[in-house]
Short mmCIF file of C-alpha atoms and ligand atoms in Angstrom, two decimals:
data_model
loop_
_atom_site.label_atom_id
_atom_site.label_comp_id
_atom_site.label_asym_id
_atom_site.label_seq_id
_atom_site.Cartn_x
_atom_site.Cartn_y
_atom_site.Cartn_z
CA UNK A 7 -33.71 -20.45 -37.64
CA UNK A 8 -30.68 -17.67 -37.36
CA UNK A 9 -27.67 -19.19 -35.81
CA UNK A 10 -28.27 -16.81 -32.47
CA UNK A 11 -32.05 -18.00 -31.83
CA UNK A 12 -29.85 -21.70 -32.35
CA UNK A 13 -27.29 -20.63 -29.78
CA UNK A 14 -29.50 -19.12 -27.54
CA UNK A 15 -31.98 -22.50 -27.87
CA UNK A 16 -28.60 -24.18 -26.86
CA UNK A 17 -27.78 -22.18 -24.28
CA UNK A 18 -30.87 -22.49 -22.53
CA UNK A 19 -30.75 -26.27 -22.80
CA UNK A 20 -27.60 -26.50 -21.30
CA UNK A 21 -28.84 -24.27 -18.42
CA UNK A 22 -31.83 -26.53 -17.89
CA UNK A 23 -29.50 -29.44 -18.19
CA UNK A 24 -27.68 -28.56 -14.87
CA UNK A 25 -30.44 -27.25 -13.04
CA UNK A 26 -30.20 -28.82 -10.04
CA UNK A 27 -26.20 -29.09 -9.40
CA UNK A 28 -26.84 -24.84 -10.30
CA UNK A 29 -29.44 -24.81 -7.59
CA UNK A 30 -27.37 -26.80 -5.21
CA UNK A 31 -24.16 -24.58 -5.80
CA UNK A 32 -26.23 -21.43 -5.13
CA UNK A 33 -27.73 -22.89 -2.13
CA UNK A 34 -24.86 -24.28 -0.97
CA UNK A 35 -23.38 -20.71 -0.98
CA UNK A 36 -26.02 -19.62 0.62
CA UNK A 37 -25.32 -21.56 3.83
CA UNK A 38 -22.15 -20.71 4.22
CA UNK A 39 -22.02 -16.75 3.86
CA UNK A 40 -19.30 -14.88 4.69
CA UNK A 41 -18.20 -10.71 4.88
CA UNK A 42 -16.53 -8.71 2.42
CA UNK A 43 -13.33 -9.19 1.56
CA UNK A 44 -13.04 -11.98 3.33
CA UNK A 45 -14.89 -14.70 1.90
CA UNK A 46 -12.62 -17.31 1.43
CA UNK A 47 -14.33 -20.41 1.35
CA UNK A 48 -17.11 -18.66 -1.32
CA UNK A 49 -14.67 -17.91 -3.86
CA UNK A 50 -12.32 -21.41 -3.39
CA UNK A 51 -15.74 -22.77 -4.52
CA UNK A 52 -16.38 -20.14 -7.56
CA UNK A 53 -12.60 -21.01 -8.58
CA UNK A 54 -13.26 -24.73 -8.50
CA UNK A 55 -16.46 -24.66 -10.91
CA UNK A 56 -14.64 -22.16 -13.30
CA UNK A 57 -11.37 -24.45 -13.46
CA UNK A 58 -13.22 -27.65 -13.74
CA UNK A 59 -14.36 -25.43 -17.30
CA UNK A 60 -10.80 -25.92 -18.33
CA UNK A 61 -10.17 -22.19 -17.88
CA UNK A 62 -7.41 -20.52 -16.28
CA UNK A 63 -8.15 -18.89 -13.18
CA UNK A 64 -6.81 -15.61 -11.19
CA UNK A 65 -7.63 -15.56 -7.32
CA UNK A 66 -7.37 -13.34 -4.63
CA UNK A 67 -8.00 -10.26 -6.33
CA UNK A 68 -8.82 -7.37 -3.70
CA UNK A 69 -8.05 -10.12 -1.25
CA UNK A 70 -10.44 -12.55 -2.56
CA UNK A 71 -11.59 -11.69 -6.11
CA UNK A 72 -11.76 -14.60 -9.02
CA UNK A 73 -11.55 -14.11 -12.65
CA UNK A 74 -11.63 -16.46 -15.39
CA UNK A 75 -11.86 -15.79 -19.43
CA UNK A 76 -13.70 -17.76 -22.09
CA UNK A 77 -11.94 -16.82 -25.59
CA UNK A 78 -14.01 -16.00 -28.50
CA UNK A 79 -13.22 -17.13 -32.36
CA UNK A 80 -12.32 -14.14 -33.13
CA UNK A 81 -10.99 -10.60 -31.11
CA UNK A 82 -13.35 -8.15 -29.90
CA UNK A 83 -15.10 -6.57 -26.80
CA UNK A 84 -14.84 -8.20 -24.02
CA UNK A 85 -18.18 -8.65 -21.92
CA UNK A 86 -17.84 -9.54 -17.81
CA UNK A 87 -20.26 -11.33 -15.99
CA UNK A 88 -20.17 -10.19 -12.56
CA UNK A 89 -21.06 -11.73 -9.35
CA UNK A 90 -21.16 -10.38 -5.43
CA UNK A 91 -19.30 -12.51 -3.19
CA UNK A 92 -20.04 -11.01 0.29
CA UNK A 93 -23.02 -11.83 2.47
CA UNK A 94 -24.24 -9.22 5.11
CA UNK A 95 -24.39 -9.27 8.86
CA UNK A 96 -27.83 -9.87 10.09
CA UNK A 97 -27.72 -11.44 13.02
CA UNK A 98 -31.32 -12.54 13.69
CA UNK A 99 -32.06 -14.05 10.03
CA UNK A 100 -32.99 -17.63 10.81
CA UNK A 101 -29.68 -18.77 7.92
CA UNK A 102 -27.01 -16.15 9.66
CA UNK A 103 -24.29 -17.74 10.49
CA UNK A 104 -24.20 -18.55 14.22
CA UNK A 105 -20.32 -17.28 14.94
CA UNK A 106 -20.78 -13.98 12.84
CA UNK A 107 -24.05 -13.17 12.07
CA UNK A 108 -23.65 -12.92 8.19
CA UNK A 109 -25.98 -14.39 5.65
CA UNK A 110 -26.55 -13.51 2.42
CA UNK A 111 -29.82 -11.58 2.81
CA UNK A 112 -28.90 -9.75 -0.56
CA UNK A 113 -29.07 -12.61 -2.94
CA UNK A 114 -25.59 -12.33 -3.52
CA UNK A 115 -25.41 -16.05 -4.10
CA UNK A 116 -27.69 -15.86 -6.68
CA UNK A 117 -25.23 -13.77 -8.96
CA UNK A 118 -22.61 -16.83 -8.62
CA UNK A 119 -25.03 -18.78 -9.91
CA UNK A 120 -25.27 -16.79 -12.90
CA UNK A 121 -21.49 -16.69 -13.19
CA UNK A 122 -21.21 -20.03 -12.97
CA UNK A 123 -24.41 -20.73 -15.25
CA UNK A 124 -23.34 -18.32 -17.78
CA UNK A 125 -19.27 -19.98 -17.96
CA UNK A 126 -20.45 -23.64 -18.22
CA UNK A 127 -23.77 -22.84 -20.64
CA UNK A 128 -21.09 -21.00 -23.12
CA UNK A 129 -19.02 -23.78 -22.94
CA UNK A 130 -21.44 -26.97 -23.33
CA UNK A 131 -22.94 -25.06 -26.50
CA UNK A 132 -19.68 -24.31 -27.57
CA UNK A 133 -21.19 -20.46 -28.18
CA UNK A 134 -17.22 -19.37 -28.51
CA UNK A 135 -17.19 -20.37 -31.92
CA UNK A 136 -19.40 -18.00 -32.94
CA UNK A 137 -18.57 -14.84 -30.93
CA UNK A 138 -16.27 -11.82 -31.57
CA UNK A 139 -14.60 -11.14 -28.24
CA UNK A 140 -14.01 -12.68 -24.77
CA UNK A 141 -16.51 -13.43 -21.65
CA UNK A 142 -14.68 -12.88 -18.11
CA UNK A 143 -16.44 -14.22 -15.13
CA UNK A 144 -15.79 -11.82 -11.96
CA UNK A 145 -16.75 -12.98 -8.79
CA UNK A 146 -16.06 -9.86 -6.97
CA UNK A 147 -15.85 -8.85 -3.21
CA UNK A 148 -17.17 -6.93 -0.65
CA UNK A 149 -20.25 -5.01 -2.18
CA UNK A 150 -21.76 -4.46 1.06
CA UNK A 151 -20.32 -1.25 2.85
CA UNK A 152 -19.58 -2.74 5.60
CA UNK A 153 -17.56 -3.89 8.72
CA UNK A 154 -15.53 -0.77 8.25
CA UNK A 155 -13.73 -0.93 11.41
CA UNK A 156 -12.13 -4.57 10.23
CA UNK A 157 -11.41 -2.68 6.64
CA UNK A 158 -9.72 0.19 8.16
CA UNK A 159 -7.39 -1.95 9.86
CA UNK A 160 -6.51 -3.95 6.53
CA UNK A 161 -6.38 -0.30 4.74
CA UNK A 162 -3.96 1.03 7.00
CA UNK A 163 -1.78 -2.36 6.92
CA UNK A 164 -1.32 -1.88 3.15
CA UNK A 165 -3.83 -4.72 2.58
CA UNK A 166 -6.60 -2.28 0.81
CA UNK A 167 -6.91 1.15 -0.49
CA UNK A 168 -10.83 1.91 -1.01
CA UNK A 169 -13.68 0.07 1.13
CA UNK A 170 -15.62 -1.64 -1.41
CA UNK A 171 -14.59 -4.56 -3.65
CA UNK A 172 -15.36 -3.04 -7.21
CA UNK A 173 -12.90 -0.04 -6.18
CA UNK A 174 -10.09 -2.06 -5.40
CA UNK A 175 -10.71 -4.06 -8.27
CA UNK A 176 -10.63 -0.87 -10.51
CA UNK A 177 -7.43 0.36 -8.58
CA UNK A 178 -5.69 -2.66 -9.11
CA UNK A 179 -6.68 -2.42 -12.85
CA UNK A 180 -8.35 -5.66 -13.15
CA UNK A 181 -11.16 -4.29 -15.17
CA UNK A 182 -8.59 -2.84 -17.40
CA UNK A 183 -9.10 -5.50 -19.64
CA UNK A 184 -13.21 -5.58 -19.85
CA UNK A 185 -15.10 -3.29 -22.16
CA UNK A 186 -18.68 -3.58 -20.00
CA UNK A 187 -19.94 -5.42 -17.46
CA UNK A 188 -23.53 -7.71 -16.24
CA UNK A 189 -24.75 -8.14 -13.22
CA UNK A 190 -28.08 -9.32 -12.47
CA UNK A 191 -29.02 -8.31 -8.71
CA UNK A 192 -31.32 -10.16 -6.06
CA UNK A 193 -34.85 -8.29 -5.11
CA UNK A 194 -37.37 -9.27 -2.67
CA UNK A 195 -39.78 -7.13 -3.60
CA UNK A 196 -42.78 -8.27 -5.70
CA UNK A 197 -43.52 -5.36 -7.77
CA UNK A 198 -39.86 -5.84 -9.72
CA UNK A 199 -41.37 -9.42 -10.87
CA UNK A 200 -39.30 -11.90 -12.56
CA UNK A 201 -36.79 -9.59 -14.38
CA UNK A 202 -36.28 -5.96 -14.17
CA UNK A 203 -34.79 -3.05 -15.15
CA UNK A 204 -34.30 0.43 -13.37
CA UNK A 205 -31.82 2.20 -15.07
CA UNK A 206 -30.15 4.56 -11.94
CA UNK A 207 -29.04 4.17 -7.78
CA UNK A 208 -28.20 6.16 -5.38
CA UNK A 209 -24.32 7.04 -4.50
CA UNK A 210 -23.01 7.36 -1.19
CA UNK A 211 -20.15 8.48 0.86
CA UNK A 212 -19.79 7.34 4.78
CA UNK A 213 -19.27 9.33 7.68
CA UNK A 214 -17.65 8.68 11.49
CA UNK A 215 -17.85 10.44 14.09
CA UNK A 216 -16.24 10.89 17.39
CA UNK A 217 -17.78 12.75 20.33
CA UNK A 218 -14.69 13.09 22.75
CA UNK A 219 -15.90 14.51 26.10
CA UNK A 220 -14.69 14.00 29.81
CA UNK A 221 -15.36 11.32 32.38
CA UNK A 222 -16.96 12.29 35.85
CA UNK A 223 -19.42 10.57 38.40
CA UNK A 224 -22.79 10.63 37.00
CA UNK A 225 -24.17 10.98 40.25
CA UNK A 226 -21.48 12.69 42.41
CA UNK A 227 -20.18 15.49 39.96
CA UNK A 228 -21.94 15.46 36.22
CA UNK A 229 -20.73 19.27 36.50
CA UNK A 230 -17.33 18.08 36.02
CA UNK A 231 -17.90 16.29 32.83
CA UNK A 232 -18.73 17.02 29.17
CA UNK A 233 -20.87 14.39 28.28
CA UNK A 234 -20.42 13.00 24.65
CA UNK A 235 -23.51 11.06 24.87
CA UNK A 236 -25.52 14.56 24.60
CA UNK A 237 -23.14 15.61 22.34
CA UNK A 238 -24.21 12.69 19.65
CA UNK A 239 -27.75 13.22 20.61
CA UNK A 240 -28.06 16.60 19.76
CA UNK A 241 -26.18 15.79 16.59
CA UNK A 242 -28.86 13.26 15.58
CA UNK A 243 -31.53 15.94 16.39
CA UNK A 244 -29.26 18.58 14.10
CA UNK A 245 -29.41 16.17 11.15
CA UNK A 246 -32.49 15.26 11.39
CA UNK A 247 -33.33 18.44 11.60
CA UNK A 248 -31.97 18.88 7.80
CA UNK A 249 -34.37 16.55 6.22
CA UNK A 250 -36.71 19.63 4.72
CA UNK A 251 -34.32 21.21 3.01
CA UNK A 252 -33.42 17.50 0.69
CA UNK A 253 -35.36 17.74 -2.63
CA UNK A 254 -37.16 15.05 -3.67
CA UNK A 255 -35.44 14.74 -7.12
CA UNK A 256 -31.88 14.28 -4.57
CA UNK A 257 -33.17 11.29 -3.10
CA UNK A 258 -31.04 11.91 -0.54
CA UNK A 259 -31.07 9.19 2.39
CA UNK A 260 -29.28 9.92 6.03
CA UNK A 261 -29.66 7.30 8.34
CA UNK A 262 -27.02 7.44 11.42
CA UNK A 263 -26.71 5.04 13.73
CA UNK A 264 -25.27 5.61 17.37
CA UNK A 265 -22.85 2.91 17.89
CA UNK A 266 -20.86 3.42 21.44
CA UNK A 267 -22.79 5.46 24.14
CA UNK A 268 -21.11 5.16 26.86
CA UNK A 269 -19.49 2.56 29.21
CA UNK A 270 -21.07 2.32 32.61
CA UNK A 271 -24.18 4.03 33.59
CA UNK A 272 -22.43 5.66 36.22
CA UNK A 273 -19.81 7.13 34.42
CA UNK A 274 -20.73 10.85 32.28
CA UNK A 275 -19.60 9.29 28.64
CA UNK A 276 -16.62 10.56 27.49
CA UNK A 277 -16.54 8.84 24.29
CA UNK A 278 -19.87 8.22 21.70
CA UNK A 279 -19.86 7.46 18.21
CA UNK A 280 -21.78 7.39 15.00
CA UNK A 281 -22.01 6.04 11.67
CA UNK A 282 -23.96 7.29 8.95
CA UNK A 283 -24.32 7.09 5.00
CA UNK A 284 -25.35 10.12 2.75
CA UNK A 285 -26.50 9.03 0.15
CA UNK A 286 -27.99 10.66 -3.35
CA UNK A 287 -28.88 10.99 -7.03
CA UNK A 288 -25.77 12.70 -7.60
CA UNK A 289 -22.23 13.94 -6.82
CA UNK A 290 -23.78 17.56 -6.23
CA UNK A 291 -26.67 15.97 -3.97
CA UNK A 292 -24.76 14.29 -2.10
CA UNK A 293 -21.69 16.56 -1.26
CA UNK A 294 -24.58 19.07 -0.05
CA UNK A 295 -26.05 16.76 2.21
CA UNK A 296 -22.82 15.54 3.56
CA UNK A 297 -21.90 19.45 4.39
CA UNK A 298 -25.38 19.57 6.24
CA UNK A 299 -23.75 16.41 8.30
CA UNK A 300 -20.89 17.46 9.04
CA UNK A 301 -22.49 21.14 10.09
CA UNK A 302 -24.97 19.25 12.59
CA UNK A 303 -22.57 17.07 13.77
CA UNK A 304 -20.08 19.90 14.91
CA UNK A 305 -23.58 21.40 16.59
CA UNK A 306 -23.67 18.88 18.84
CA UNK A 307 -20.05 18.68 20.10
CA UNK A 308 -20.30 22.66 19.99
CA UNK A 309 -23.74 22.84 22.21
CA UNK A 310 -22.08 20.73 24.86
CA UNK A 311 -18.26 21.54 24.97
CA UNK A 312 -16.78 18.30 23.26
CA UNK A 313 -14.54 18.04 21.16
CA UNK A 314 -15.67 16.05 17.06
CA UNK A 315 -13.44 14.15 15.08
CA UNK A 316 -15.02 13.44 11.94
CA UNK A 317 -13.82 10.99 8.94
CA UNK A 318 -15.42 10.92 5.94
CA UNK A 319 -14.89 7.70 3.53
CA UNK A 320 -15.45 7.63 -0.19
CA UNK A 321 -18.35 5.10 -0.34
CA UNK A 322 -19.67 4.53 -3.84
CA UNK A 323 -20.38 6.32 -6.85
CA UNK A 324 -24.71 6.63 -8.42
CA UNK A 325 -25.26 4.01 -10.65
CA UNK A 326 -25.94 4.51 -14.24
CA UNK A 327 -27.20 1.71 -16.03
CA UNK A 328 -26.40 1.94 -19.89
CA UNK A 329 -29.58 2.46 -22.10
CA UNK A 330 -28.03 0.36 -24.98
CA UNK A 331 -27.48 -3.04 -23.17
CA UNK A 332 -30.83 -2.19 -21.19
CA UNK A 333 -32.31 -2.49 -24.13
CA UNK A 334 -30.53 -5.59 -25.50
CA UNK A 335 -31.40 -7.25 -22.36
CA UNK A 336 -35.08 -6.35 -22.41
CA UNK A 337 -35.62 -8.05 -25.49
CA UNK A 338 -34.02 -11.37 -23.74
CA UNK A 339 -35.76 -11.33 -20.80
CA UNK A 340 -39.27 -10.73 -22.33
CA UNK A 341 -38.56 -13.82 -24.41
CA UNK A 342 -38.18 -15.36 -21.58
CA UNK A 343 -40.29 -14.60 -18.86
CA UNK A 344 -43.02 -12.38 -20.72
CA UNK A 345 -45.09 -9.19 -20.42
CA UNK A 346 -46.30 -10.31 -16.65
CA UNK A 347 -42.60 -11.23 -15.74
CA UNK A 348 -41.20 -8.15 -16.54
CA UNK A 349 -40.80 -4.74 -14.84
CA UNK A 350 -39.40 -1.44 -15.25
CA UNK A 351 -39.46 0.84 -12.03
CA UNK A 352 -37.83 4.41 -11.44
CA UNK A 353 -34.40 4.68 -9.39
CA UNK A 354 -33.31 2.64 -6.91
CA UNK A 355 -32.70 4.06 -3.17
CA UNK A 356 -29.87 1.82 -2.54
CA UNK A 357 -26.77 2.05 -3.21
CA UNK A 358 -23.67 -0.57 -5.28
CA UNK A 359 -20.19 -0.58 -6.65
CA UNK A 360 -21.68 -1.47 -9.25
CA UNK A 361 -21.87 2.84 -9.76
CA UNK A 362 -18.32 2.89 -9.51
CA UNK A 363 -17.89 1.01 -12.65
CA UNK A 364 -20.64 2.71 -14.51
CA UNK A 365 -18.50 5.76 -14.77
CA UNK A 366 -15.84 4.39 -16.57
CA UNK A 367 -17.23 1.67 -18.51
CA UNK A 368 -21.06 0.62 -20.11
CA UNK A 369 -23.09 -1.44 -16.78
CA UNK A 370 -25.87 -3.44 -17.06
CA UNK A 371 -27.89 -3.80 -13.76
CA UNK A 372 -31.03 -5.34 -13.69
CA UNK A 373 -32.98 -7.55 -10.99
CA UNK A 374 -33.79 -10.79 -10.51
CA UNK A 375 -37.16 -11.97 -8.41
CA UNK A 376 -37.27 -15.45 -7.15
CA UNK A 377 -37.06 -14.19 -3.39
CA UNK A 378 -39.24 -13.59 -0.61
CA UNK A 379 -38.77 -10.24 2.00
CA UNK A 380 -36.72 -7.14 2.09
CA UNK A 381 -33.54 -7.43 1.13
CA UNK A 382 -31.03 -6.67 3.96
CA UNK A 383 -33.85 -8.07 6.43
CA UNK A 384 -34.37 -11.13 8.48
CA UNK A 385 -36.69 -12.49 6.24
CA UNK A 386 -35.23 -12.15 2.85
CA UNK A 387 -34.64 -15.95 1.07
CA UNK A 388 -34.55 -17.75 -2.18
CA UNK A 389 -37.54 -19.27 -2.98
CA UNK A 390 -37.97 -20.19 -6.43
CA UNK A 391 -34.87 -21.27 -7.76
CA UNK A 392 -35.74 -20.99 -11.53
CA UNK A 393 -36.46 -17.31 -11.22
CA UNK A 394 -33.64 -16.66 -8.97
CA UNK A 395 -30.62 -18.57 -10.08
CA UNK A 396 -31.47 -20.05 -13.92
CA UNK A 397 -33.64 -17.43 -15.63
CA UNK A 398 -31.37 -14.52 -14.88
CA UNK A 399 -28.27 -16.97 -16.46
CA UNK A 400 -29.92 -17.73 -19.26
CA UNK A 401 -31.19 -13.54 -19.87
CA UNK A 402 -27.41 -12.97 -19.58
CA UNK A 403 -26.43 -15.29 -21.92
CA UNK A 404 -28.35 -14.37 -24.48
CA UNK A 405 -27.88 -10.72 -23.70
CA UNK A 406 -24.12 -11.51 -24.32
CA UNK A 407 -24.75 -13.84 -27.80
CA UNK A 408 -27.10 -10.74 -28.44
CA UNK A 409 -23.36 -8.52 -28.04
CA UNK A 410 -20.92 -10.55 -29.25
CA UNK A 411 -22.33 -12.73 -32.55
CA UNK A 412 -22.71 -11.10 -35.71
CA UNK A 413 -18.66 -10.18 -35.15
CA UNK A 414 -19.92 -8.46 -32.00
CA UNK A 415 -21.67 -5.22 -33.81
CA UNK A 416 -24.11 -4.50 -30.63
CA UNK A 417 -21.28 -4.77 -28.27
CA UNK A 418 -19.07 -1.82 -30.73
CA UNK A 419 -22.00 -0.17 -31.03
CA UNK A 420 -22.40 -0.44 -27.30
CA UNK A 421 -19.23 1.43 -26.65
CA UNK A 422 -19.22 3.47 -29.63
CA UNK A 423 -22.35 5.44 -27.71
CA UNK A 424 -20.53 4.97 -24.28
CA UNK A 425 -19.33 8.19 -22.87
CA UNK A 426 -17.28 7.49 -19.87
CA UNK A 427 -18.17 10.24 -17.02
CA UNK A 428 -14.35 9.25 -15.57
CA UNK A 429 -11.10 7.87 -16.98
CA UNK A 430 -9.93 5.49 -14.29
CA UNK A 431 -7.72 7.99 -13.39
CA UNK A 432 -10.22 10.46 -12.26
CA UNK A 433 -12.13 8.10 -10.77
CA UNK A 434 -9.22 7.53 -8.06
CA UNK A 435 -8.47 11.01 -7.90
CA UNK A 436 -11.95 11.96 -7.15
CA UNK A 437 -12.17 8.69 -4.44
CA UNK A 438 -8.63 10.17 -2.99
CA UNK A 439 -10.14 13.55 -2.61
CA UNK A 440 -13.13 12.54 -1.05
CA UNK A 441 -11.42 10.79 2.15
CA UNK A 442 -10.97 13.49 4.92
CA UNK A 443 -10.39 13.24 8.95
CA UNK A 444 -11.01 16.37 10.91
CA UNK A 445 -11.54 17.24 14.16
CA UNK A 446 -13.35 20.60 15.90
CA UNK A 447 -12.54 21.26 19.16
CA UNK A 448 -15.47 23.12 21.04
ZN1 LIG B 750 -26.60 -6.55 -2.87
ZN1 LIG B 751 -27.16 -5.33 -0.23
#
């Protein structure tokens, strides 16, 4: 047999080996979810497992990131294996955490399984010795776009720059030293089977806005008021109202949420709010769509006399999953799981950081089944541990053997074909640029 089928043999025994202390970490972190940026006791526990490798560890990277590196024989590319730290707020899953309502309805878990998997699989079949280059295993924050008004507050304290976790990261220049990055995402939804691939995602950038109108009785003198209530209604209406001039090849997505009304029933509102994400295929898609926004939300503060303060926030950038490590990791994962286990499916609505790093580097991005429900919703869980937290390891550690044996030819020619969109530089100009607060008084 060729020394990789040997390693990757290896590899997967090792996996297979630690099964159930994998499953147990992974569930285990799925207990005890916690928000972006801030998930403390998540990443202490990443940290540990990495350390206990014998590997030197970095913490609190964007406030909480972790990053280890496992030294190959000999120099060449180095490959990161990422994983999510951040679990979501949804308060009525049956797991959310009672005190804040998070719980990792996106499988985020799983990926630290994989990181985790991946770092002590390497090590226990000594696969080192026989790779060109380095693995670094990222367990990053804050994917989820998210409990902005808590991030604002940290932004403006000097604490953060950008919203998301893979930003900061990028800002800060810890993926300065990585050549590509892995990360194998949860999906509840059966038609992506065991493993799959879909090669693009959606981009966003997020919107507030503030209706500012003027308190009067509701009963006694509404005439005396401008009601920013109506103002925010008619602004849903106005967007809404945009939705037939998206083309379907945009796949643009607006979905605004009112979030403060008003105060007391009998008092005209003087103060509503939104939130909304515009998202799209592309930079051109979206920055139309977010125009039509802002246009419709001026329309309602207009129509009734209020005044609209509007602040846009770079969100994240499309995703564009590299064709060359697709490819590499195809061939794994239909080794391991099969014709039936395997699926290839067009773009994906959503939206990750994971885009943010695909412009300046190659990004591998597939799925992971294993789960029941819609991600994001109440009823989204692990169910098959195999699928959800070993397979994927073992498809990534192959994928990487696949890379970096051989004195890593796959991984050169990986970058060799690897046309950055954006230097790291432009990528934080363009984020900078994007960021605007304005306000139209009616
Ligand atoms: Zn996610
Ligand atoms: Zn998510």
């Amino acid at each position: 047999m060729p020394n990789q089928t040997l390693l990757k043999t290896a590899i997967s025994a090792a996996l297979d080996h630690f099964r159930d202390q994998l499953a147990a970490f992974g569930d285990d972190i799925f207990s005890h979810a916690e928000v972006g940026f801030r998930e403390e006791r998540t990443a202490a526990l990443v940290a540990d497992q990495l350390r206990a490798l014998g590997l030197t560890v970095e913490e609190r990277l964007a406030l909480t990131g972790v990053k280890a590196r496992l030294r190959g024989a000999r120099p060449g590319p180095t490959v990161a294996v990422l994983g999510e730290l951040d679990g979501l707020p949804v308060p009525d899953h049956p797991s959310a955490d009672p005190a804040t309502g998070v719980v990792h309805a996106c499988g985020h878990n799983a990926q630290l399984t994989h990181v985790v998997g991946v770092a002590r699989a390497l090590v226990e079949a000594n696969a080192t010795d026989q790779l060109a280059g380095d693995v670094v295993l990222m367990a990053v924050p804050a994917e989820e776009y998210v409990d902005l008004d808590w991030r604002v507050e940290q932004a403006r304290a000097g604490r953060l720059e950008f919203l998301g976790g893979k930003a900061e990261l990028l800002r800060l220049g810890c993926f300065d030293d990585v050549d590509m990055a892995i990360l194998v995402h949860a999906t509840g939804d059966a038609e992506d089977r065991q493993l799959s691939l879909r090669m693009s995602a959606n981009g966003l950038v997020a919107k507030r806005a503030r209706f500012i109108g003027r308190a009067s009785h509701a009963g006694a003198a509404p005439e005396r008021g401008i009601n920013a209530l109506n103002a925010a209604t008619l602004a849903l209406q106005a967007i809404h109202m945009q939705r037939e001039t998206f083309r379907d090849r945009d796949h643009i997505r607006v979905h605004p949420i009112l979030t403060r009304g008003g105060s007391v029933v009998n008092v005209v509102p003087a103060d509503a709010r939104l939130e909304t994400f515009v998202r799209g295929a592309s930079y051109d898609a979206i920055a139309d769509a977010a125009a039509k926004v802002d246009r419709a939300l001026r329309a309602g503060g207009l129509a009734v006399g209020a005044t609209v303060e509007i602040e846009t926030l770079p969100g994240y950038m499309p995703l564009i999953v590299d064709p060359s490590m697709g490819e590499l990791f195809k061939r794994n994962a239909l080794a391991l799981v099969g014709d039936s286990g395997w699926a290839e499916a067009g773009p994906i609505a959503a939206s990750t950081d994971a885009g943010d790093l695909s412009h300046v580097m190659p990004v591998l991005h597939p799925s992971h089944g294993g789960c029941s429900g819609t991600n994001h919703a109440a009823d989204f869980f692990v169910t098959d541990p195999y699928v959800a937290y070993l397979q994927p390891a073992k498809a990534v550690a192959h994928t990487i053997v696949d890379l970096l044996a051989d004195n890593a030819t796959e991984a050169r020619r990986v970058l060799q074909a690897f046309e950055p969109k954006l230097t790291r530089a432009e990528y934080l100009a363009y984020m900078r640029a994007l960021a605007s607060f304005v306000s139209f008084r009616a």
